[in-house]
Amino acid sequence: MALEEINLIWLEGLDCAGCTISIKQASNPTLIDIVTGAIPGLGGLKLVFNPTLMFEWGEDASKVLVDAMEGKYDPFVLILEGAIPDEARAKPGVYCAIGEYNHKLLLLDEVVDGLSKKCAAAVAIGTCASYGGIPSGKPNPTGARGLLDYLGKKWKGGLGLPVICVPGCPPRPDNIVQVLGHAVLAARGLAPLPELDEHHRPTYLYGDTAHENCSICGFFSGGVAGHGFGERGCLGLVGCKGLITHCNASATWMDGYGGCTETGSPCIGCADPNFPDPPTSPFFGDAPPIAYLKDFSRGLRTQVKLAIAAAKRRKI
Ligand code: FSX
């Protein structure tokens, strides 16, 4: 497989387009860095299909997908944003058509079926595409699923990689570009394959919880609780799910700015495979109290232990 030029085919299913908005904010590297080939090893990438960003429209846009299913855009990375509905439930209607060609609708599931047989790798961007996300929340009337469930954990692309998931609703901008960049570098033999956890998330980005990355976790270990948005204190009592959610967006969102708890909002667990169902919901009213009580007291115990150790050192 010649990898000097790699096409990117970005499909969009049931979603809000927030993931596309997110990637435009990436800063390390930026999209401009990538499309201008400024990053060593990442030249030759071409975004040939993205319904929000591409110039082509109508049948011209649909033709890219039809041609790609016939192998005319090999090698390409399949990128999915948004969940995949169960079209069998929609008959005689449809849930998700993403184009029309020769008077025939192109359904998302059919295009995913066709492209997943030919792609070099597949990356699910956002919690919807990874695990179903908001469109699959109970009672899930459309039978929406993420790509990991749709293709299965054993599925592998042409390069031998399974589905790579980049959850978050939406994911941090840099997470998206870094994972896509890493997949391309790995495909070219310039970087090791990304290590994935049981939910197919790259461990270097999703190995720690939002709590472990939290910029205000000093309040937690100090046992200082906030009781409202933006209040000084740990936001566990306003529903923060940082203890149970693997994510790195709590301290910063883009270019050192923002971040969920950093800006005074509790984590709502949007990167968790269960989102938006329990235990990530209700978002604000119901923290997992046992985890928090246990960990609040662990935080306080840590404080007491440190104080005793310090006192002993000073022979007080
Ligand atoms: Fe889903 Fe993307 Fe949530 Fe939206 O489009 S991950 S609804 S914020 O952003 O797919």
Coordinates of C-alpha atoms and ligand atoms in Angstrom, one line a residue:
M1 CA 0.0 0.0 0.0
A2 CA 1.6 3.3 -1.1
L3 CA 1.4 5.7 1.8
E4 CA 3.0 8.9 0.4
E5 CA -0.5 10.2 -0.1
I6 CA -3.3 9.3 2.3
N7 CA -6.9 10.4 1.8
L8 CA -9.1 11.1 4.8
I9 CA -12.8 10.4 4.4
W10 CA -14.8 11.9 7.3
L11 CA -18.4 10.7 7.5
E12 CA -21.1 12.3 9.7
G13 CA -24.0 10.4 11.2
L14 CA -26.3 11.1 14.1
D15 CA -24.6 14.0 15.9
C16 CA -24.4 17.8 16.3
A17 CA -21.2 18.5 14.1
G18 CA -19.4 19.6 17.3
C19 CA -16.5 17.3 16.6
T20 CA -15.8 19.1 13.3
I21 CA -16.1 22.4 15.1
S22 CA -13.7 21.0 17.7
I23 CA -11.0 19.9 15.3
K24 CA -10.9 23.4 13.8
Q25 CA -9.7 24.7 17.2
A26 CA -6.7 22.4 17.4
S27 CA -3.5 24.1 18.4
N28 CA -0.9 21.4 18.8
P29 CA -0.7 20.9 15.9
T30 CA -3.2 23.1 14.1
L31 CA -5.1 22.0 11.0
I32 CA -3.1 24.5 9.0
D33 CA 0.1 22.8 10.2
I34 CA -1.3 19.6 8.9
V35 CA -2.7 20.6 5.5
T36 CA 0.5 22.6 4.7
G37 CA 2.7 19.6 5.6
A38 CA 4.5 21.6 8.3
I39 CA 4.6 18.5 10.6
P40 CA 7.4 16.0 9.6
G41 CA 5.8 12.7 8.5
L42 CA 2.3 14.2 8.1
G43 CA 2.6 15.5 4.6
G44 CA 0.5 14.2 1.8
L45 CA -2.8 14.1 3.7
K46 CA -5.9 15.0 1.8
L47 CA -9.4 15.6 3.3
V48 CA -11.5 14.4 0.4
F49 CA -14.8 14.1 2.2
N50 CA -16.2 16.0 5.1
P51 CA -19.8 17.2 4.7
T52 CA -19.2 20.4 6.7
L53 CA -15.8 21.5 5.3
M54 CA -15.7 20.2 1.7
F55 CA -16.3 22.4 -1.4
E56 CA -18.2 19.8 -3.4
W57 CA -21.9 19.4 -2.8
G58 CA -24.8 17.3 -4.1
E59 CA -23.9 14.5 -6.4
D60 CA -20.3 15.7 -6.8
A61 CA -19.8 15.1 -3.1
S62 CA -21.7 11.8 -3.1
K63 CA -19.5 10.6 -6.0
V64 CA -16.4 10.7 -3.7
L65 CA -18.1 8.1 -1.5
V66 CA -19.2 6.0 -4.4
D67 CA -15.7 6.1 -5.9
A68 CA -14.1 5.4 -2.5
M69 CA -16.3 2.3 -2.1
E70 CA -14.9 1.1 -5.5
G71 CA -11.3 1.6 -4.3
K72 CA -10.6 4.8 -6.2
Y73 CA -9.4 6.7 -3.1
D74 CA -7.1 4.0 -1.7
P75 CA -5.3 4.3 0.6
F76 CA -7.7 6.2 2.9
V77 CA -8.5 6.5 6.6
L78 CA -12.2 6.2 7.5
I79 CA -13.2 8.8 10.1
L80 CA -16.6 8.7 11.6
E81 CA -18.3 11.5 13.5
G82 CA -21.7 10.6 14.9
A83 CA -23.6 7.4 15.6
I84 CA -24.9 4.8 13.2
P85 CA -28.7 4.1 13.4
D86 CA -30.4 0.8 12.9
E87 CA -32.1 1.4 9.5
A88 CA -34.1 -1.8 9.8
R89 CA -36.2 0.0 12.5
A90 CA -36.9 2.9 10.1
K91 CA -38.4 1.0 7.3
P92 CA -40.2 2.1 5.1
G93 CA -38.5 5.4 6.0
V94 CA -34.8 6.1 6.7
Y95 CA -32.9 7.5 9.7
C96 CA -29.7 8.7 8.2
A97 CA -29.1 9.4 4.5
I98 CA -25.8 11.1 3.8
G99 CA -26.1 11.8 0.1
E100 CA -27.9 10.8 -3.1
Y101 CA -26.4 9.4 -6.2
N102 CA -28.2 8.4 -9.5
H103 CA -31.5 8.9 -7.7
K104 CA -30.6 6.5 -4.9
L105 CA -30.1 7.6 -1.3
L106 CA -26.7 6.8 0.2
L107 CA -27.4 5.5 3.7
L108 CA -24.8 5.9 6.4
D109 CA -24.7 2.3 7.4
E110 CA -24.3 1.1 3.7
V111 CA -21.5 3.6 3.2
V112 CA -19.8 2.5 6.4
D113 CA -20.2 -1.2 5.3
G114 CA -18.6 -0.4 2.0
L115 CA -15.7 1.8 3.2
S116 CA -14.8 -0.4 6.2
K117 CA -13.9 -3.2 3.7
K118 CA -11.4 -0.9 2.0
C119 CA -10.0 1.5 4.5
A120 CA -6.5 1.4 5.9
A121 CA -7.7 2.4 9.4
A122 CA -10.9 3.6 11.0
V123 CA -11.1 6.3 13.7
A124 CA -14.3 7.1 15.6
I125 CA -14.3 10.8 16.6
G126 CA -16.5 11.7 19.5
T127 CA -18.5 9.7 22.0
C128 CA -21.4 9.3 19.4
A129 CA -19.1 7.7 16.9
S130 CA -17.2 5.7 19.5
Y131 CA -20.0 4.2 21.7
G132 CA -23.3 5.7 20.5
G133 CA -23.3 8.8 22.8
I134 CA -26.3 11.0 23.0
P135 CA -28.2 9.5 20.0
S136 CA -28.1 6.1 21.8
G137 CA -29.3 7.4 25.2
K138 CA -32.1 5.4 26.6
P139 CA -34.6 4.6 25.2
N140 CA -32.5 4.8 22.0
P141 CA -35.4 4.9 19.5
T142 CA -33.2 4.7 16.4
G143 CA -31.1 1.8 17.7
A144 CA -28.0 4.1 17.4
R145 CA -24.6 2.5 17.9
G146 CA -21.0 3.6 17.8
L147 CA -18.5 2.3 15.3
L148 CA -16.7 0.0 17.8
D149 CA -20.0 -1.9 18.4
Y150 CA -21.0 -1.7 14.7
L151 CA -17.8 -3.2 13.3
G152 CA -16.9 -5.2 16.4
K153 CA -13.9 -5.2 18.6
K154 CA -12.2 -7.8 16.3
W155 CA -12.5 -5.7 13.2
K156 CA -9.2 -4.6 11.7
G157 CA -8.4 -2.2 8.8
G158 CA -5.9 -2.8 6.0
L159 CA -3.0 -1.8 8.3
G160 CA -4.0 -4.2 11.0
L161 CA -5.3 -1.6 13.4
P162 CA -8.7 -2.0 15.2
V163 CA -11.2 0.8 15.5
I164 CA -9.5 3.7 17.4
C165 CA -11.9 5.7 19.6
V166 CA -11.5 9.4 20.5
P167 CA -14.4 10.0 22.9
G168 CA -15.6 13.2 24.3
C169 CA -18.8 15.2 23.5
P170 CA -17.0 16.6 21.7
P171 CA -13.4 15.5 22.2
R172 CA -10.6 18.0 23.0
P173 CA -9.4 19.5 19.7
D174 CA -5.8 18.4 20.2
N175 CA -6.9 14.8 21.0
I176 CA -8.5 14.6 17.6
V177 CA -5.5 15.8 15.6
Q178 CA -3.0 14.0 17.7
V179 CA -4.8 10.6 17.3
L180 CA -5.3 11.1 13.6
G181 CA -1.7 12.2 13.2
H182 CA -0.5 9.3 15.3
A183 CA -2.5 6.8 13.2
V184 CA -0.9 8.2 10.0
L185 CA 2.6 8.1 11.5
A186 CA 2.0 4.5 12.6
A187 CA 0.7 3.7 9.1
R188 CA 3.9 5.0 7.6
G189 CA 6.1 3.1 10.1
L190 CA 7.3 6.4 11.7
A191 CA 5.7 5.8 15.1
P192 CA 4.7 2.7 17.1
L193 CA 1.1 1.6 17.0
P194 CA -1.0 3.5 19.5
E195 CA -1.6 1.5 22.7
L196 CA -5.4 1.2 23.2
D197 CA -7.4 0.4 26.4
E198 CA -10.4 -2.0 26.7
H199 CA -12.6 0.7 25.1
H200 CA -10.1 1.2 22.3
R201 CA -9.0 4.7 23.6
P202 CA -5.3 5.7 23.2
T203 CA -3.9 5.3 26.7
Y204 CA -1.6 8.2 26.4
L205 CA -4.6 10.5 26.2
Y206 CA -7.3 8.6 28.2
G207 CA -5.2 6.8 30.7
D208 CA -6.0 9.1 33.6
T209 CA -9.4 10.2 34.9
A210 CA -10.7 13.8 34.6
H211 CA -10.2 14.0 38.4
E212 CA -6.5 13.0 38.1
N213 CA -6.1 15.7 35.4
C214 CA -8.3 18.3 37.2
S215 CA -6.7 21.7 37.8
I216 CA -8.8 22.3 40.9
C217 CA -8.2 18.9 42.5
G218 CA -6.4 20.6 45.3
F219 CA -9.8 21.5 46.7
F220 CA -10.7 17.8 46.6
S221 CA -7.6 16.7 48.6
G222 CA -8.2 19.6 50.9
G223 CA -11.8 18.5 51.5
V224 CA -13.2 21.9 50.3
A225 CA -16.5 21.4 48.6
G226 CA -18.2 23.8 46.2
H227 CA -22.0 23.9 46.2
G228 CA -22.7 25.6 42.9
F229 CA -21.2 26.2 39.4
G230 CA -18.0 28.3 39.5
E231 CA -17.8 28.2 43.3
R232 CA -14.4 27.8 44.9
G233 CA -14.2 24.1 45.8
C234 CA -14.4 20.6 44.5
L235 CA -17.5 20.2 42.3
G236 CA -18.2 16.6 43.4
L237 CA -21.4 17.7 45.3
V238 CA -22.7 19.3 42.1
G239 CA -22.5 16.1 40.2
C240 CA -18.9 16.0 38.9
K241 CA -18.2 12.6 37.3
G242 CA -14.4 13.3 37.1
L243 CA -13.6 10.3 39.4
I244 CA -15.2 7.8 37.0
T245 CA -14.5 9.3 33.6
H246 CA -11.2 8.9 31.7
C247 CA -10.5 12.2 30.0
N248 CA -7.9 15.0 29.8
A249 CA -10.3 17.9 29.1
S250 CA -10.8 19.0 32.7
A251 CA -7.7 21.2 33.0
T252 CA -7.5 22.7 29.5
W253 CA -9.6 22.7 26.4
M254 CA -7.5 24.4 23.7
D255 CA -4.1 26.1 23.7
G256 CA -4.0 26.2 27.5
Y257 CA -7.5 27.8 27.8
G258 CA -10.7 26.5 29.1
G259 CA -11.3 23.0 30.4
C260 CA -14.5 21.8 32.1
T261 CA -13.7 22.0 35.8
E262 CA -11.1 24.8 35.2
T263 CA -14.0 27.0 34.1
G264 CA -16.2 26.1 37.0
S265 CA -18.4 23.3 35.5
P266 CA -18.5 19.8 36.9
C267 CA -17.5 17.0 34.5
I268 CA -20.6 15.4 33.1
G269 CA -18.8 12.2 32.0
C270 CA -19.2 12.9 28.3
A271 CA -16.2 10.8 27.3
D272 CA -17.4 7.8 29.2
P273 CA -18.7 4.8 27.2
N274 CA -22.0 4.9 29.1
F275 CA -22.7 8.6 28.4
P276 CA -25.4 9.9 28.6
D277 CA -26.9 7.1 30.6
P278 CA -26.1 6.3 34.3
P279 CA -23.7 6.5 36.0
T280 CA -23.0 9.7 34.0
S281 CA -26.5 11.0 34.5
P282 CA -28.3 12.9 36.0
F283 CA -25.5 15.3 35.0
F284 CA -25.7 17.8 37.9
G285 CA -27.9 16.6 40.6
D286 CA -26.5 13.3 41.5
A287 CA -22.8 12.6 42.0
P288 CA -21.8 9.0 42.7
P289 CA -22.0 9.7 46.4
I290 CA -20.2 6.6 47.7
A291 CA -17.2 7.2 45.4
Y292 CA -17.0 10.8 46.5
L293 CA -17.6 10.2 50.2
K294 CA -14.9 7.5 50.1
D295 CA -12.5 9.6 48.2
F296 CA -13.3 12.8 50.1
S297 CA -12.4 11.0 53.3
R298 CA -9.4 9.5 51.5
G299 CA -8.4 13.0 50.6
L300 CA -8.8 14.1 54.2
R301 CA -7.0 11.0 55.4
T302 CA -4.1 11.9 53.1
Q303 CA -4.1 15.4 54.5
V304 CA -4.0 14.1 58.1
K305 CA -1.2 11.7 57.3
L306 CA 0.9 14.4 55.6
A307 CA 0.3 16.7 58.6
I308 CA 1.5 14.0 61.1
A309 CA 4.5 13.2 58.9
A310 CA 5.4 16.9 58.7
A311 CA 5.0 17.3 62.5
K312 CA 7.2 14.3 63.1
R313 CA 9.9 15.7 60.9
R314 CA 9.8 19.0 62.7
K315 CA 9.6 17.1 66.1
I316 CA 6.5 19.1 67.1
Ligands
FSX1 FE1 -21.5 13.6 19.2 FE2 -19.8 15.2 17.5 FE3 -21.3 15.2 21.1 FE4 -21.6 16.7 19.2 O1 -20.5 15.9 16.1 S1 -19.7 13.6 20.5 S2 -23.2 15.1 19.9 S3 -20.8 17.4 21.1 O2 -19.9 16.7 18.6 O3 -20.7 13.5 17.5

